[in-house]
């Protein structure tokens, strides 16, 4: 009787553990064995100018407020991911972005002028990616780096005014973000949130009234990426 009780005592925990264990199939198990991976992405940037005022804003400009609102845009591009080690990758994500940035001028009496710059930007971000340990079919990652961008196909609009705001067509930016990778049977899906802060002053001084109160324009963008690799 004592022997039977001992057998039941030692086998019961293992049986319970076996019944509670759930098998999870690991997709793309050899994914990290490849040195280079390719993919594509769709993205929705929300972008604006950060406006720096000039000393003339208080003395010579008739507007009492100049600001740039957030504007939703569209981006599409490719992913080239180079494996460095178990924790780090080097990531190049060339893309084409369709931006529409606005500068609003508010005047006394409720009058307003809006200047819109619609353009296509070619972006070349180079990022260092830090990966967490993979848990079954998912893992988190962080990334940071820089981006060079050049503007093409510019279209300007001036609403309620004839002056034009002049801006540059090249930009350098610091980028950083966080993402989540989910491995499926044939591909990897990775939603990602990335922040970008322009370093260059895109404002170009001119004799136009639109630039009297402005001394500096830099870009700020928050982007949701949907990566497929």
PDB file of C-alpha atoms in Angstrom:
ATOM      1  CA  UNK A   1       0.000   0.000   0.000  1.00  0.00           C
ATOM      2  CA  UNK A   2       2.824   2.380   0.828  1.00  0.00           C
ATOM      3  CA  UNK A   3       4.528   1.627  -2.509  1.00  0.00           C
ATOM      4  CA  UNK A   4       1.279   2.300  -4.432  1.00  0.00           C
ATOM      5  CA  UNK A   5       0.775   5.607  -2.601  1.00  0.00           C
ATOM      6  CA  UNK A   6       4.347   6.660  -3.413  1.00  0.00           C
ATOM      7  CA  UNK A   7       3.896   5.870  -7.118  1.00  0.00           C
ATOM      8  CA  UNK A   8       0.684   7.917  -7.236  1.00  0.00           C
ATOM      9  CA  UNK A   9       2.356  10.812  -5.408  1.00  0.00           C
ATOM     10  CA  UNK A  10       5.313  11.031  -7.803  1.00  0.00           C
ATOM     11  CA  UNK A  11       3.396  10.487 -11.044  1.00  0.00           C
ATOM     12  CA  UNK A  12       0.476  12.865 -10.372  1.00  0.00           C
ATOM     13  CA  UNK A  13       2.407  16.186 -10.853  1.00  0.00           C
ATOM     14  CA  UNK A  14       3.930  15.029 -14.133  1.00  0.00           C
ATOM     15  CA  UNK A  15       0.514  13.967 -15.439  1.00  0.00           C
ATOM     16  CA  UNK A  16      -1.022  17.291 -14.467  1.00  0.00           C
ATOM     17  CA  UNK A  17       1.873  19.137 -16.084  1.00  0.00           C
ATOM     18  CA  UNK A  18       1.527  17.075 -19.254  1.00  0.00           C
ATOM     19  CA  UNK A  19      -2.189  17.812 -19.444  1.00  0.00           C
ATOM     20  CA  UNK A  20      -1.564  21.573 -18.990  1.00  0.00           C
ATOM     21  CA  UNK A  21       1.180  21.786 -21.643  1.00  0.00           C
ATOM     22  CA  UNK A  22       0.152  23.375 -24.939  1.00  0.00           C
ATOM     23  CA  UNK A  23       2.256  22.733 -28.033  1.00  0.00           C
ATOM     24  CA  UNK A  24       3.060  25.837 -30.082  1.00  0.00           C
ATOM     25  CA  UNK A  25       4.451  25.388 -33.570  1.00  0.00           C
ATOM     26  CA  UNK A  26       7.468  27.610 -34.213  1.00  0.00           C
ATOM     27  CA  UNK A  27       7.194  29.213 -37.636  1.00  0.00           C
ATOM     28  CA  UNK A  28      10.253  30.138 -39.711  1.00  0.00           C
ATOM     29  CA  UNK A  29      12.471  28.473 -37.149  1.00  0.00           C
ATOM     30  CA  UNK A  30      15.658  29.111 -39.180  1.00  0.00           C
ATOM     31  CA  UNK A  31      14.742  32.699 -40.017  1.00  0.00           C
ATOM     32  CA  UNK A  32      17.749  34.252 -38.269  1.00  0.00           C
ATOM     33  CA  UNK A  33      20.204  31.918 -40.001  1.00  0.00           C
ATOM     34  CA  UNK A  34      20.050  34.069 -43.150  1.00  0.00           C
ATOM     35  CA  UNK A  35      22.350  37.093 -43.264  1.00  0.00           C
ATOM     36  CA  UNK A  36      20.061  39.219 -45.476  1.00  0.00           C
ATOM     37  CA  UNK A  37      16.274  39.508 -45.460  1.00  0.00           C
ATOM     38  CA  UNK A  38      14.060  41.521 -47.800  1.00  0.00           C
ATOM     39  CA  UNK A  39      10.555  42.836 -47.440  1.00  0.00           C
ATOM     40  CA  UNK A  40       8.199  45.713 -48.060  1.00  0.00           C
ATOM     41  CA  UNK A  41       5.997  48.006 -46.004  1.00  0.00           C
ATOM     42  CA  UNK A  42       3.070  50.371 -46.065  1.00  0.00           C
ATOM     43  CA  UNK A  43       3.074  53.292 -43.666  1.00  0.00           C
ATOM     44  CA  UNK A  44       0.949  56.214 -42.501  1.00  0.00           C
ATOM     45  CA  UNK A  45       3.027  59.217 -41.417  1.00  0.00           C
ATOM     46  CA  UNK A  46       1.561  62.139 -39.492  1.00  0.00           C
ATOM     47  CA  UNK A  47       3.802  65.112 -40.180  1.00  0.00           C
ATOM     48  CA  UNK A  48       4.165  68.854 -39.584  1.00  0.00           C
ATOM     49  CA  UNK A  49       6.640  71.713 -39.525  1.00  0.00           C
ATOM     50  CA  UNK A  50       8.008  72.983 -36.243  1.00  0.00           C
ATOM     51  CA  UNK A  51       7.952  76.767 -36.609  1.00  0.00           C
ATOM     52  CA  UNK A  52      10.654  78.991 -35.120  1.00  0.00           C
ATOM     53  CA  UNK A  53       9.752  82.680 -34.975  1.00  0.00           C
ATOM     54  CA  UNK A  54      12.011  85.499 -36.119  1.00  0.00           C
ATOM     55  CA  UNK A  55      12.407  88.814 -34.238  1.00  0.00           C
ATOM     56  CA  UNK A  56      10.293  90.421 -36.992  1.00  0.00           C
ATOM     57  CA  UNK A  57       7.277  88.383 -35.910  1.00  0.00           C
ATOM     58  CA  UNK A  58       6.488  90.875 -33.144  1.00  0.00           C
ATOM     59  CA  UNK A  59       7.355  94.048 -35.035  1.00  0.00           C
ATOM     60  CA  UNK A  60       6.730  93.624 -38.774  1.00  0.00           C
ATOM     61  CA  UNK A  61       4.332  90.660 -39.182  1.00  0.00           C
ATOM     62  CA  UNK A  62       0.607  91.360 -39.054  1.00  0.00           C
ATOM     63  CA  UNK A  63      -0.202  87.744 -38.099  1.00  0.00           C
ATOM     64  CA  UNK A  64      -0.597  87.041 -34.390  1.00  0.00           C
ATOM     65  CA  UNK A  65      -0.040  83.277 -34.743  1.00  0.00           C
ATOM     66  CA  UNK A  66       1.882  81.091 -37.204  1.00  0.00           C
ATOM     67  CA  UNK A  67       1.724  77.319 -36.785  1.00  0.00           C
ATOM     68  CA  UNK A  68       1.768  74.027 -38.680  1.00  0.00           C
ATOM     69  CA  UNK A  69      -0.945  71.412 -37.948  1.00  0.00           C
ATOM     70  CA  UNK A  70      -0.439  67.652 -38.101  1.00  0.00           C
ATOM     71  CA  UNK A  71      -1.280  66.188 -41.520  1.00  0.00           C
ATOM     72  CA  UNK A  72      -1.755  62.512 -42.368  1.00  0.00           C
ATOM     73  CA  UNK A  73       0.236  61.251 -45.363  1.00  0.00           C
ATOM     74  CA  UNK A  74       1.200  58.013 -47.120  1.00  0.00           C
ATOM     75  CA  UNK A  75       4.463  56.085 -47.503  1.00  0.00           C
ATOM     76  CA  UNK A  76       5.504  52.856 -49.225  1.00  0.00           C
ATOM     77  CA  UNK A  77       8.923  51.236 -49.435  1.00  0.00           C
ATOM     78  CA  UNK A  78      11.239  48.252 -49.157  1.00  0.00           C
ATOM     79  CA  UNK A  79      13.156  46.604 -46.320  1.00  0.00           C
ATOM     80  CA  UNK A  80      16.740  45.348 -46.501  1.00  0.00           C
ATOM     81  CA  UNK A  81      17.698  43.785 -43.162  1.00  0.00           C
ATOM     82  CA  UNK A  82      21.278  42.583 -42.506  1.00  0.00           C
ATOM     83  CA  UNK A  83      21.892  40.172 -39.621  1.00  0.00           C
ATOM     84  CA  UNK A  84      24.776  41.245 -37.343  1.00  0.00           C
ATOM     85  CA  UNK A  85      24.359  38.956 -34.324  1.00  0.00           C
ATOM     86  CA  UNK A  86      21.655  37.500 -32.077  1.00  0.00           C
ATOM     87  CA  UNK A  87      20.747  40.954 -30.750  1.00  0.00           C
ATOM     88  CA  UNK A  88      21.511  43.471 -33.499  1.00  0.00           C
ATOM     89  CA  UNK A  89      20.569  43.993 -37.153  1.00  0.00           C
ATOM     90  CA  UNK A  90      21.401  46.747 -39.625  1.00  0.00           C
ATOM     91  CA  UNK A  91      18.300  47.949 -41.435  1.00  0.00           C
ATOM     92  CA  UNK A  92      17.832  50.016 -44.624  1.00  0.00           C
ATOM     93  CA  UNK A  93      14.265  51.070 -45.481  1.00  0.00           C
ATOM     94  CA  UNK A  94      14.197  53.183 -48.701  1.00  0.00           C
ATOM     95  CA  UNK A  95      10.754  54.649 -49.346  1.00  0.00           C
ATOM     96  CA  UNK A  96       8.645  57.146 -51.259  1.00  0.00           C
ATOM     97  CA  UNK A  97       6.457  59.480 -49.188  1.00  0.00           C
ATOM     98  CA  UNK A  98       3.578  61.675 -50.278  1.00  0.00           C
ATOM     99  CA  UNK A  99       3.508  64.640 -47.893  1.00  0.00           C
ATOM    100  CA  UNK A 100       1.196  67.619 -47.560  1.00  0.00           C
ATOM    101  CA  UNK A 101       2.512  70.079 -44.983  1.00  0.00           C
ATOM    102  CA  UNK A 102       0.712  73.300 -44.133  1.00  0.00           C
ATOM    103  CA  UNK A 103       1.579  76.592 -42.455  1.00  0.00           C
ATOM    104  CA  UNK A 104      -1.373  78.559 -41.038  1.00  0.00           C
ATOM    105  CA  UNK A 105      -1.380  82.317 -40.464  1.00  0.00           C
ATOM    106  CA  UNK A 106      -4.019  83.727 -38.099  1.00  0.00           C
ATOM    107  CA  UNK A 107      -4.772  87.462 -38.295  1.00  0.00           C
ATOM    108  CA  UNK A 108      -6.786  89.800 -36.081  1.00  0.00           C
ATOM    109  CA  UNK A 109     -10.461  89.842 -36.934  1.00  0.00           C
ATOM    110  CA  UNK A 110     -10.642  86.118 -37.690  1.00  0.00           C
ATOM    111  CA  UNK A 111      -8.858  86.198 -41.061  1.00  0.00           C
ATOM    112  CA  UNK A 112      -6.607  83.241 -41.902  1.00  0.00           C
ATOM    113  CA  UNK A 113      -4.166  82.311 -44.641  1.00  0.00           C
ATOM    114  CA  UNK A 114      -3.025  78.736 -45.314  1.00  0.00           C
ATOM    115  CA  UNK A 115       0.010  77.772 -47.354  1.00  0.00           C
ATOM    116  CA  UNK A 116       0.258  74.124 -48.391  1.00  0.00           C
ATOM    117  CA  UNK A 117       3.317  72.370 -49.759  1.00  0.00           C
ATOM    118  CA  UNK A 118       2.431  69.070 -51.437  1.00  0.00           C
ATOM    119  CA  UNK A 119       5.426  67.030 -52.533  1.00  0.00           C
ATOM    120  CA  UNK A 120       6.973  63.620 -52.957  1.00  0.00           C
ATOM    121  CA  UNK A 121       9.954  62.733 -50.784  1.00  0.00           C
ATOM    122  CA  UNK A 122      12.465  59.938 -51.347  1.00  0.00           C
ATOM    123  CA  UNK A 123      13.672  58.730 -47.928  1.00  0.00           C
ATOM    124  CA  UNK A 124      16.787  56.664 -47.158  1.00  0.00           C
ATOM    125  CA  UNK A 125      16.820  55.689 -43.450  1.00  0.00           C
ATOM    126  CA  UNK A 126      19.698  53.609 -42.054  1.00  0.00           C
ATOM    127  CA  UNK A 127      18.854  52.106 -38.659  1.00  0.00           C
ATOM    128  CA  UNK A 128      20.377  49.884 -36.002  1.00  0.00           C
ATOM    129  CA  UNK A 129      17.868  47.354 -34.682  1.00  0.00           C
ATOM    130  CA  UNK A 130      18.003  45.731 -31.242  1.00  0.00           C
ATOM    131  CA  UNK A 131      15.975  42.506 -30.920  1.00  0.00           C
ATOM    132  CA  UNK A 132      14.677  40.858 -27.771  1.00  0.00           C
ATOM    133  CA  UNK A 133      14.844  37.103 -27.309  1.00  0.00           C
ATOM    134  CA  UNK A 134      12.285  35.317 -29.460  1.00  0.00           C
ATOM    135  CA  UNK A 135       9.381  33.760 -27.547  1.00  0.00           C
ATOM    136  CA  UNK A 136       7.768  31.095 -29.716  1.00  0.00           C
ATOM    137  CA  UNK A 137       6.566  33.190 -32.687  1.00  0.00           C
ATOM    138  CA  UNK A 138       6.965  36.740 -31.434  1.00  0.00           C
ATOM    139  CA  UNK A 139       9.530  39.245 -30.168  1.00  0.00           C
ATOM    140  CA  UNK A 140       9.929  42.972 -29.563  1.00  0.00           C
ATOM    141  CA  UNK A 141      12.565  45.273 -31.011  1.00  0.00           C
ATOM    142  CA  UNK A 142      13.935  48.809 -30.761  1.00  0.00           C
ATOM    143  CA  UNK A 143      15.616  50.769 -33.525  1.00  0.00           C
ATOM    144  CA  UNK A 144      17.417  54.070 -33.975  1.00  0.00           C
ATOM    145  CA  UNK A 145      19.443  55.833 -36.629  1.00  0.00           C
ATOM    146  CA  UNK A 146      19.305  58.590 -39.214  1.00  0.00           C
ATOM    147  CA  UNK A 147      17.613  59.362 -42.496  1.00  0.00           C
ATOM    148  CA  UNK A 148      18.487  61.392 -45.584  1.00  0.00           C
ATOM    149  CA  UNK A 149      15.538  62.699 -47.622  1.00  0.00           C
ATOM    150  CA  UNK A 150      15.221  64.577 -50.901  1.00  0.00           C
ATOM    151  CA  UNK A 151      12.093  66.297 -52.190  1.00  0.00           C
ATOM    152  CA  UNK A 152      10.764  65.908 -55.738  1.00  0.00           C
ATOM    153  CA  UNK A 153       7.634  66.873 -57.648  1.00  0.00           C
ATOM    154  CA  UNK A 154       6.725  69.893 -55.521  1.00  0.00           C
ATOM    155  CA  UNK A 155       3.322  71.534 -55.688  1.00  0.00           C
ATOM    156  CA  UNK A 156       2.571  74.672 -53.719  1.00  0.00           C
ATOM    157  CA  UNK A 157      -0.807  76.085 -52.790  1.00  0.00           C
ATOM    158  CA  UNK A 158      -1.617  79.476 -51.298  1.00  0.00           C
ATOM    159  CA  UNK A 159      -5.087  79.966 -49.917  1.00  0.00           C
ATOM    160  CA  UNK A 160      -6.392  83.469 -49.233  1.00  0.00           C
ATOM    161  CA  UNK A 161      -3.111  85.099 -50.168  1.00  0.00           C
ATOM    162  CA  UNK A 162      -0.659  85.519 -53.017  1.00  0.00           C
ATOM    163  CA  UNK A 163       2.658  85.095 -51.183  1.00  0.00           C
ATOM    164  CA  UNK A 164       4.686  81.913 -51.220  1.00  0.00           C
ATOM    165  CA  UNK A 165       6.617  80.263 -48.431  1.00  0.00           C
ATOM    166  CA  UNK A 166       9.996  79.056 -49.662  1.00  0.00           C
ATOM    167  CA  UNK A 167      11.456  75.847 -48.185  1.00  0.00           C
ATOM    168  CA  UNK A 168      14.398  73.571 -48.930  1.00  0.00           C
ATOM    169  CA  UNK A 169      14.260  70.222 -50.684  1.00  0.00           C
ATOM    170  CA  UNK A 170      16.756  68.134 -48.648  1.00  0.00           C
ATOM    171  CA  UNK A 171      16.556  66.998 -45.043  1.00  0.00           C
ATOM    172  CA  UNK A 172      18.477  65.015 -42.451  1.00  0.00           C
ATOM    173  CA  UNK A 173      16.604  63.487 -39.538  1.00  0.00           C
ATOM    174  CA  UNK A 174      17.123  61.453 -36.376  1.00  0.00           C
ATOM    175  CA  UNK A 175      14.800  58.440 -36.213  1.00  0.00           C
ATOM    176  CA  UNK A 176      13.921  55.998 -33.445  1.00  0.00           C
ATOM    177  CA  UNK A 177      11.073  53.629 -32.719  1.00  0.00           C
ATOM    178  CA  UNK A 178       9.699  50.387 -31.341  1.00  0.00           C
ATOM    179  CA  UNK A 179       8.141  47.387 -33.046  1.00  0.00           C
ATOM    180  CA  UNK A 180       6.671  43.929 -32.562  1.00  0.00           C
ATOM    181  CA  UNK A 181       7.459  40.925 -34.788  1.00  0.00           C
ATOM    182  CA  UNK A 182       4.984  38.104 -35.312  1.00  0.00           C
ATOM    183  CA  UNK A 183       6.167  35.044 -37.243  1.00  0.00           C
ATOM    184  CA  UNK A 184       3.704  33.203 -39.457  1.00  0.00           C
ATOM    185  CA  UNK A 185       4.155  30.097 -41.570  1.00  0.00           C
ATOM    186  CA  UNK A 186       5.418  31.871 -44.691  1.00  0.00           C
ATOM    187  CA  UNK A 187       6.241  35.439 -43.637  1.00  0.00           C
ATOM    188  CA  UNK A 188       6.921  37.780 -40.734  1.00  0.00           C
ATOM    189  CA  UNK A 189       4.587  40.679 -39.906  1.00  0.00           C
ATOM    190  CA  UNK A 190       5.912  43.591 -37.869  1.00  0.00           C
ATOM    191  CA  UNK A 191       3.882  46.672 -36.903  1.00  0.00           C
ATOM    192  CA  UNK A 192       6.208  49.492 -35.903  1.00  0.00           C
ATOM    193  CA  UNK A 193       5.897  53.007 -34.494  1.00  0.00           C
ATOM    194  CA  UNK A 194       8.724  55.357 -35.503  1.00  0.00           C
ATOM    195  CA  UNK A 195       9.509  58.981 -34.632  1.00  0.00           C
ATOM    196  CA  UNK A 196      11.501  61.345 -36.856  1.00  0.00           C
ATOM    197  CA  UNK A 197      12.950  64.775 -36.003  1.00  0.00           C
ATOM    198  CA  UNK A 198      14.458  66.898 -38.767  1.00  0.00           C
ATOM    199  CA  UNK A 199      17.849  68.488 -38.113  1.00  0.00           C
ATOM    200  CA  UNK A 200      18.054  70.956 -41.004  1.00  0.00           C
ATOM    201  CA  UNK A 201      16.351  74.333 -41.227  1.00  0.00           C
ATOM    202  CA  UNK A 202      14.161  74.055 -44.326  1.00  0.00           C
ATOM    203  CA  UNK A 203      13.127  77.719 -44.318  1.00  0.00           C
ATOM    204  CA  UNK A 204      14.555  79.753 -47.178  1.00  0.00           C
ATOM    205  CA  UNK A 205      14.521  83.527 -46.583  1.00  0.00           C
ATOM    206  CA  UNK A 206      12.721  85.565 -49.234  1.00  0.00           C
ATOM    207  CA  UNK A 207      11.008  88.907 -49.704  1.00  0.00           C
ATOM    208  CA  UNK A 208       7.578  87.270 -49.567  1.00  0.00           C
ATOM    209  CA  UNK A 209       5.229  88.262 -46.788  1.00  0.00           C
ATOM    210  CA  UNK A 210       4.731  84.602 -45.862  1.00  0.00           C
ATOM    211  CA  UNK A 211       8.210  84.393 -44.360  1.00  0.00           C
ATOM    212  CA  UNK A 212       8.416  87.660 -42.410  1.00  0.00           C
ATOM    213  CA  UNK A 213       7.722  86.117 -39.007  1.00  0.00           C
ATOM    214  CA  UNK A 214       9.562  82.814 -39.577  1.00  0.00           C
ATOM    215  CA  UNK A 215      13.178  82.068 -38.779  1.00  0.00           C
ATOM    216  CA  UNK A 216      13.245  78.255 -38.763  1.00  0.00           C
ATOM    217  CA  UNK A 217      11.212  75.309 -40.124  1.00  0.00           C
ATOM    218  CA  UNK A 218      12.059  71.732 -39.159  1.00  0.00           C
ATOM    219  CA  UNK A 219      10.120  68.543 -39.823  1.00  0.00           C
ATOM    220  CA  UNK A 220       8.537  66.305 -37.191  1.00  0.00           C
ATOM    221  CA  UNK A 221       6.883  63.023 -38.151  1.00  0.00           C
ATOM    222  CA  UNK A 222       5.293  60.070 -36.343  1.00  0.00           C
ATOM    223  CA  UNK A 223       4.791  57.017 -38.570  1.00  0.00           C
ATOM    224  CA  UNK A 224       2.945  53.720 -38.192  1.00  0.00           C
ATOM    225  CA  UNK A 225       4.655  51.032 -40.310  1.00  0.00           C
ATOM    226  CA  UNK A 226       3.237  47.687 -41.403  1.00  0.00           C
ATOM    227  CA  UNK A 227       6.266  45.569 -42.368  1.00  0.00           C
ATOM    228  CA  UNK A 228       6.092  42.283 -44.287  1.00  0.00           C
ATOM    229  CA  UNK A 229       9.288  40.209 -44.545  1.00  0.00           C
TER     230      UNK A 229
END
